[in-house]
Amino acid sequence: MTESMKRVIVTGANGFVGKWLLKELGREGVQVTAVVRSRDADLSEIRCLAHVQVLFCDMAQLSRLPKMINGQYDTFYHLAWSGSTGDLRGDYGMQLENARWTCQAVEAAHAVGCTRFVGAGTLAELDVQAYVAQDGTKPAQTMNYGTAKIAAHYMSKAVCQAVGIQHVWAYLPNLYGEGNQTSNFVNFAAKTMLSGKEANFTSGEQLYDFVYISDAARALCLLGEKGRDGYSYYIGSNAAKKLKYFIMQIKDAVHPQIRLHLGAVPFCGVAQEPQVFDCKKLMEHTGYLPQVSFEEGIQRTVAWLRLQMEEQGSNHAEI
């Protein structure tokens, strides 16, 4: 068991990141109360985990959380967030509610004796700061997601200061791996190639970073134990490259003979500078070292996606 973490709370515990974090915490012998919003949620992957107790609480009811649990806790991980993918990123009402719930999570953390709050931010925050803040820009509505994350970041930091607990913020990068049901870039690109559709992409000259989910979970575990109060940390692979490199690796994992059409799609995003993907601070403060290369991780991920698509196709055929 880690020295500074013995009992923790994790919201969004049945999500992609949450499930992997629970596994990592369990390996360290940490007792976890896994907060899940609905009793209808799929708990098949977390109910059997060692040291995990499931508690049902909707984010809109976070103020009631302290009355629903017994004993004191030391660390509170807040991962839950509505509308983190797709068009819902543009729903400003939903995104503003997320920011409010993050502040309420800090208050709940304080009420149960936590001395540290770890919030899940996103690389999209840095995209917003690099683009939206500039004069004359025309941001897409989906940037409301990153903007709300910035609000949640800074407001929760202020609330932590007010109630007297430590605040640690993690910028989550482009995550991938088994169990990811979102339409993130890796899933989109791999599924496009697996389905035999035209592999049309931008020229891929912009820098990107992809982090395998087990590395991200390990980094979050370390931040709960060793992250410094008031600091924010980018969780990276320490191997950022041009996007076209990653596209080529996905292609090779699916089938080396697939024909790519780089440049067929115009690039309309934000090209980040190399220093954005620097995780030296995380490594120095916590001892984090990424362990899974993209070449290894994409092989695992494509194998999982292939199986998922085959099972879905089989189910459709039976219907």
Short mmCIF file of C-alpha atoms in Angstrom, two decimals:
data_model
loop_
_atom_site.label_atom_id
_atom_site.label_comp_id
_atom_site.label_asym_id
_atom_site.label_seq_id
_atom_site.Cartn_x
_atom_site.Cartn_y
_atom_site.Cartn_z
CA MET A 1 0.00 0.00 0.00
CA THR A 2 1.24 3.51 -0.75
CA GLU A 3 2.35 5.53 2.23
CA SER A 4 0.09 8.56 1.63
CA MET A 5 -2.95 6.86 0.09
CA LYS A 6 -4.95 4.30 2.01
CA ARG A 7 -8.59 5.16 1.28
CA VAL A 8 -9.68 7.05 -1.82
CA ILE A 9 -12.84 8.05 -3.67
CA VAL A 10 -13.04 7.89 -7.46
CA THR A 11 -15.94 9.44 -9.38
CA GLY A 12 -16.54 8.28 -12.94
CA ALA A 13 -15.19 4.95 -11.76
CA ASN A 14 -16.87 2.87 -14.46
CA GLY A 15 -15.54 5.00 -17.32
CA PHE A 16 -12.56 4.14 -19.51
CA VAL A 17 -10.00 5.94 -17.35
CA GLY A 18 -11.78 5.11 -14.10
CA LYS A 19 -11.70 1.35 -14.62
CA TRP A 20 -7.98 1.32 -15.33
CA LEU A 21 -7.29 3.61 -12.37
CA LEU A 22 -9.22 1.26 -10.07
CA LYS A 23 -7.06 -1.64 -11.25
CA GLU A 24 -3.88 0.34 -10.59
CA LEU A 25 -5.01 1.45 -7.14
CA GLY A 26 -6.05 -2.11 -6.32
CA ARG A 27 -2.59 -3.41 -7.19
CA GLU A 28 -1.20 -0.91 -4.69
CA GLY A 29 -3.58 -2.17 -1.99
CA VAL A 30 -5.51 1.10 -1.80
CA GLN A 31 -9.12 0.88 -0.56
CA VAL A 32 -11.41 2.52 -3.14
CA THR A 33 -14.98 3.77 -3.00
CA ALA A 34 -15.99 3.80 -6.66
CA VAL A 35 -18.71 6.37 -7.30
CA VAL A 36 -21.03 5.45 -10.18
CA ARG A 37 -23.96 7.57 -11.31
CA SER A 38 -26.60 4.99 -12.13
CA ARG A 39 -27.61 1.54 -10.91
CA ASP A 40 -28.18 0.69 -14.58
CA ALA A 41 -24.48 1.16 -15.38
CA ASP A 42 -22.36 -1.76 -16.53
CA LEU A 43 -20.28 -2.76 -13.51
CA SER A 44 -19.00 -6.07 -14.83
CA GLU A 45 -15.37 -4.88 -14.97
CA ILE A 46 -15.18 -3.27 -11.54
CA ARG A 47 -17.37 -5.33 -9.19
CA CYS A 48 -14.81 -8.12 -9.06
CA LEU A 49 -11.82 -5.86 -8.40
CA ALA A 50 -10.00 -6.20 -5.09
CA HIS A 51 -10.36 -3.39 -2.54
CA VAL A 52 -13.25 -1.74 -4.45
CA GLN A 53 -16.66 -0.82 -3.02
CA VAL A 54 -19.26 0.60 -5.43
CA LEU A 55 -21.44 3.53 -4.39
CA PHE A 56 -24.23 5.00 -6.52
CA CYS A 57 -24.48 8.79 -6.59
CA ASP A 58 -25.45 11.05 -9.47
CA MET A 59 -23.18 14.04 -9.98
CA ALA A 60 -26.12 16.36 -9.36
CA GLN A 61 -26.34 14.83 -5.87
CA LEU A 62 -22.68 15.16 -4.90
CA SER A 63 -23.56 17.32 -1.91
CA ARG A 64 -25.15 14.21 -0.38
CA LEU A 65 -22.07 12.04 -0.86
CA PRO A 66 -20.52 12.66 2.58
CA LYS A 67 -23.67 11.30 4.26
CA MET A 68 -23.58 8.15 2.12
CA ILE A 69 -20.15 6.90 3.19
CA ASN A 70 -18.51 5.94 6.46
CA GLY A 71 -15.11 6.86 7.79
CA GLN A 72 -12.47 9.25 6.53
CA TYR A 73 -10.62 9.28 3.21
CA ASP A 74 -7.36 10.86 2.18
CA THR A 75 -7.60 11.39 -1.61
CA PHE A 76 -10.47 12.26 -3.94
CA TYR A 77 -10.15 11.57 -7.70
CA HIS A 78 -12.75 13.40 -9.76
CA LEU A 79 -12.97 11.83 -13.22
CA ALA A 80 -16.71 12.07 -13.91
CA TRP A 81 -17.68 14.44 -16.74
CA SER A 82 -20.77 14.54 -18.94
CA GLY A 83 -20.42 15.18 -22.67
CA SER A 84 -16.70 14.54 -23.03
CA THR A 85 -16.98 13.25 -26.61
CA GLY A 86 -18.84 14.06 -29.81
CA ASP A 87 -21.26 16.95 -30.32
CA LEU A 88 -22.10 17.09 -26.60
CA ARG A 89 -18.81 18.91 -26.13
CA GLY A 90 -20.64 21.91 -27.57
CA ASP A 91 -23.54 21.78 -25.10
CA TYR A 92 -22.65 24.81 -22.99
CA GLY A 93 -25.33 24.09 -20.40
CA MET A 94 -24.01 20.61 -19.78
CA GLN A 95 -20.41 21.79 -19.76
CA LEU A 96 -21.14 24.53 -17.23
CA GLU A 97 -22.85 21.98 -14.99
CA ASN A 98 -19.70 19.87 -15.13
CA ALA A 99 -17.66 22.79 -13.81
CA ARG A 100 -20.12 23.30 -10.95
CA TRP A 101 -20.06 19.60 -10.08
CA THR A 102 -16.27 19.70 -9.94
CA CYS A 103 -16.41 22.41 -7.28
CA GLN A 104 -19.02 20.41 -5.37
CA ALA A 105 -16.70 17.40 -5.57
CA VAL A 106 -14.04 19.46 -3.76
CA GLU A 107 -16.53 20.30 -1.02
CA ALA A 108 -17.47 16.62 -0.71
CA ALA A 109 -13.78 15.69 -0.55
CA HIS A 110 -13.27 18.15 2.29
CA ALA A 111 -16.33 16.85 4.15
CA VAL A 112 -14.99 13.27 4.24
CA GLY A 113 -11.55 14.29 5.46
CA CYS A 114 -9.59 14.19 2.22
CA THR A 115 -6.37 16.15 2.23
CA ARG A 116 -5.91 16.00 -1.54
CA PHE A 117 -8.12 16.50 -4.59
CA VAL A 118 -6.98 15.21 -7.99
CA GLY A 119 -8.92 16.59 -10.95
CA ALA A 120 -8.96 15.21 -14.48
CA GLY A 121 -8.25 17.96 -16.97
CA THR A 122 -7.56 17.61 -20.66
CA LEU A 123 -5.20 18.61 -23.43
CA ALA A 124 -8.22 20.44 -24.86
CA GLU A 125 -7.66 23.12 -22.21
CA LEU A 126 -4.32 23.92 -23.81
CA ASP A 127 -5.93 23.91 -27.27
CA VAL A 128 -8.46 26.50 -26.09
CA GLN A 129 -5.77 28.68 -24.57
CA ALA A 130 -3.67 28.50 -27.74
CA TYR A 131 -6.53 29.32 -30.10
CA VAL A 132 -9.74 30.73 -28.62
CA ALA A 133 -7.97 33.36 -26.53
CA GLN A 134 -6.46 34.95 -29.65
CA ASP A 135 -8.16 37.90 -31.37
CA GLY A 136 -10.10 37.14 -34.53
CA THR A 137 -10.40 33.39 -34.05
CA LYS A 138 -13.57 31.47 -34.88
CA PRO A 139 -13.79 28.56 -32.45
CA ALA A 140 -16.03 25.58 -33.01
CA GLN A 141 -18.79 25.18 -30.45
CA THR A 142 -17.24 21.89 -29.32
CA MET A 143 -14.47 23.98 -27.74
CA ASN A 144 -16.98 24.64 -24.94
CA TYR A 145 -15.69 21.36 -23.50
CA GLY A 146 -12.12 22.59 -23.12
CA THR A 147 -13.33 25.97 -21.90
CA ALA A 148 -15.44 24.33 -19.18
CA LYS A 149 -12.47 22.21 -18.17
CA ILE A 150 -10.44 25.39 -17.70
CA ALA A 151 -13.22 26.80 -15.51
CA ALA A 152 -13.38 23.56 -13.51
CA HIS A 153 -9.58 23.59 -13.15
CA TYR A 154 -9.24 27.12 -11.82
CA MET A 155 -12.44 27.21 -9.77
CA SER A 156 -11.73 23.88 -8.05
CA LYS A 157 -8.24 25.11 -7.27
CA ALA A 158 -9.71 28.16 -5.56
CA VAL A 159 -12.25 26.07 -3.64
CA CYS A 160 -9.46 23.75 -2.48
CA GLN A 161 -7.59 26.77 -1.17
CA ALA A 162 -10.70 27.99 0.62
CA VAL A 163 -11.38 24.69 2.40
CA GLY A 164 -7.73 23.88 3.04
CA ILE A 165 -7.00 20.79 0.95
CA GLN A 166 -4.35 20.17 -1.70
CA HIS A 167 -5.20 20.56 -5.39
CA VAL A 168 -3.52 18.52 -8.13
CA TRP A 169 -4.61 18.76 -11.75
CA ALA A 170 -3.85 16.26 -14.53
CA TYR A 171 -3.96 17.21 -18.21
CA LEU A 172 -5.10 13.95 -19.79
CA PRO A 173 -3.75 13.52 -23.34
CA ASN A 174 -5.01 11.49 -26.28
CA LEU A 175 -5.61 8.20 -24.49
CA TYR A 176 -6.13 4.87 -26.21
CA GLY A 177 -6.33 1.19 -25.37
CA GLU A 178 -8.64 -1.72 -24.72
CA GLY A 179 -12.03 -0.72 -23.36
CA ASN A 180 -12.16 2.72 -24.97
CA GLN A 181 -15.62 3.05 -26.50
CA THR A 182 -15.23 6.65 -27.64
CA SER A 183 -14.66 7.93 -31.16
CA ASN A 184 -11.23 9.35 -30.39
CA PHE A 185 -8.64 9.56 -33.14
CA VAL A 186 -7.06 6.14 -32.62
CA ASN A 187 -10.44 4.39 -32.59
CA PHE A 188 -11.70 6.40 -35.55
CA ALA A 189 -8.61 5.74 -37.66
CA ALA A 190 -8.34 2.06 -36.76
CA LYS A 191 -12.05 1.37 -37.30
CA THR A 192 -11.96 3.19 -40.63
CA MET A 193 -9.13 0.96 -41.80
CA LEU A 194 -10.60 -2.22 -40.30
CA SER A 195 -13.89 -1.59 -42.08
CA GLY A 196 -12.19 -1.10 -45.45
CA LYS A 197 -13.23 2.54 -45.87
CA GLU A 198 -11.04 5.14 -47.57
CA ALA A 199 -8.22 6.10 -45.20
CA ASN A 200 -8.46 9.88 -45.68
CA PHE A 201 -6.58 12.11 -43.25
CA THR A 202 -4.88 15.49 -42.99
CA SER A 203 -1.26 15.71 -44.06
CA GLY A 204 -0.38 14.82 -40.46
CA GLU A 205 2.40 17.35 -40.08
CA GLN A 206 1.15 18.59 -36.69
CA LEU A 207 2.66 17.19 -33.49
CA TYR A 208 0.60 14.68 -31.54
CA ASP A 209 1.01 12.54 -28.47
CA PHE A 210 -0.84 9.31 -27.64
CA VAL A 211 -0.61 7.61 -24.26
CA TYR A 212 -1.58 4.02 -23.54
CA ILE A 213 -4.21 3.80 -20.84
CA SER A 214 -2.18 1.76 -18.33
CA ASP A 215 0.53 4.44 -18.35
CA ALA A 216 -2.08 7.15 -17.74
CA ALA A 217 -3.62 5.17 -14.87
CA ARG A 218 -0.21 4.73 -13.30
CA ALA A 219 0.47 8.46 -13.63
CA LEU A 220 -2.82 9.31 -11.90
CA CYS A 221 -2.00 6.91 -9.10
CA LEU A 222 1.38 8.60 -8.63
CA LEU A 223 -0.21 12.06 -8.68
CA GLY A 224 -2.54 11.03 -5.88
CA GLU A 225 0.50 10.07 -3.83
CA LYS A 226 3.24 12.49 -4.89
CA GLY A 227 1.73 15.34 -6.91
CA ARG A 228 2.48 18.76 -5.48
CA ASP A 229 -0.18 21.08 -4.16
CA GLY A 230 -1.28 23.71 -6.68
CA TYR A 231 0.52 22.06 -9.61
CA SER A 232 -0.87 20.87 -12.92
CA TYR A 233 0.76 18.00 -14.82
CA TYR A 234 0.62 16.88 -18.42
CA ILE A 235 0.56 13.08 -18.64
CA GLY A 236 2.57 12.24 -21.74
CA SER A 237 4.34 9.41 -23.52
CA ASN A 238 7.60 11.35 -23.70
CA ALA A 239 7.57 10.53 -27.41
CA ALA A 240 5.47 13.11 -29.26
CA LYS A 241 5.75 12.87 -33.05
CA LYS A 242 4.05 14.12 -36.17
CA LEU A 243 0.54 12.71 -36.54
CA LYS A 244 1.42 10.99 -39.80
CA TYR A 245 3.82 8.73 -37.91
CA PHE A 246 1.01 7.47 -35.70
CA ILE A 247 -1.29 7.03 -38.70
CA MET A 248 1.36 4.86 -40.32
CA GLN A 249 1.68 2.75 -37.17
CA ILE A 250 -2.10 2.25 -37.04
CA LYS A 251 -2.06 1.22 -40.69
CA ASP A 252 0.71 -1.31 -40.11
CA ALA A 253 -1.16 -2.78 -37.14
CA VAL A 254 -4.33 -3.22 -39.22
CA HIS A 255 -2.72 -4.22 -42.53
CA PRO A 256 0.54 -2.89 -44.02
CA GLN A 257 -0.91 -2.82 -47.54
CA ILE A 258 -3.67 -0.30 -46.77
CA ARG A 259 -3.40 2.77 -48.97
CA LEU A 260 -3.33 6.03 -47.03
CA HIS A 261 -4.56 9.37 -48.39
CA LEU A 262 -2.63 11.91 -46.34
CA GLY A 263 -3.68 15.47 -47.14
CA ALA A 264 -7.14 14.46 -48.37
CA VAL A 265 -8.70 16.25 -45.39
CA PRO A 266 -7.88 19.90 -44.56
CA PHE A 267 -6.37 20.58 -41.15
CA CYS A 268 -8.52 22.96 -39.10
CA GLY A 269 -7.27 22.28 -35.58
CA VAL A 270 -4.56 23.69 -33.33
CA ALA A 271 -0.93 22.81 -33.99
CA GLN A 272 0.66 22.69 -30.55
CA GLU A 273 4.29 23.49 -29.84
CA PRO A 274 6.65 20.69 -28.68
CA GLN A 275 6.85 22.01 -25.11
CA VAL A 276 3.13 21.34 -24.62
CA PHE A 277 3.82 17.59 -24.69
CA ASP A 278 6.68 17.77 -22.19
CA CYS A 279 6.03 15.59 -19.13
CA LYS A 280 9.37 16.27 -17.43
CA LYS A 281 7.65 17.90 -14.44
CA LEU A 282 5.49 14.81 -13.89
CA MET A 283 8.52 12.55 -14.13
CA GLU A 284 10.65 14.64 -11.76
CA HIS A 285 7.94 15.07 -9.11
CA THR A 286 6.50 11.55 -9.09
CA GLY A 287 9.00 9.16 -10.70
CA TYR A 288 6.58 8.44 -13.56
CA LEU A 289 8.05 6.67 -16.57
CA PRO A 290 5.92 5.67 -19.57
CA GLN A 291 6.25 1.95 -20.19
CA VAL A 292 4.14 1.12 -23.26
CA SER A 293 5.35 2.37 -26.64
CA PHE A 294 2.80 3.32 -29.28
CA GLU A 295 4.03 0.45 -31.44
CA GLU A 296 3.18 -2.02 -28.68
CA GLY A 297 0.02 -0.35 -27.49
CA ILE A 298 -1.53 0.00 -30.95
CA GLN A 299 -1.05 -3.70 -31.60
CA ARG A 300 -3.04 -4.51 -28.46
CA THR A 301 -5.68 -1.90 -29.25
CA VAL A 302 -6.22 -2.95 -32.86
CA ALA A 303 -6.53 -6.59 -31.80
CA TRP A 304 -9.20 -5.59 -29.28
CA LEU A 305 -11.04 -3.38 -31.78
CA ARG A 306 -10.96 -6.12 -34.41
CA LEU A 307 -12.54 -8.56 -31.95
CA GLN A 308 -15.17 -6.00 -30.95
CA MET A 309 -16.14 -5.34 -34.56
CA GLU A 310 -16.29 -9.05 -35.34
CA GLU A 311 -18.57 -9.67 -32.34
CA GLN A 312 -20.82 -6.76 -33.32
CA GLY A 313 -21.01 -8.06 -36.87
CA SER A 314 -21.90 -11.52 -35.58
CA ASN A 315 -24.64 -10.08 -33.36
CA HIS A 316 -26.12 -8.14 -36.28
CA ALA A 317 -26.07 -11.28 -38.42
CA GLU A 318 -28.02 -13.20 -35.77
CA ILE A 319 -30.70 -10.53 -35.72
#
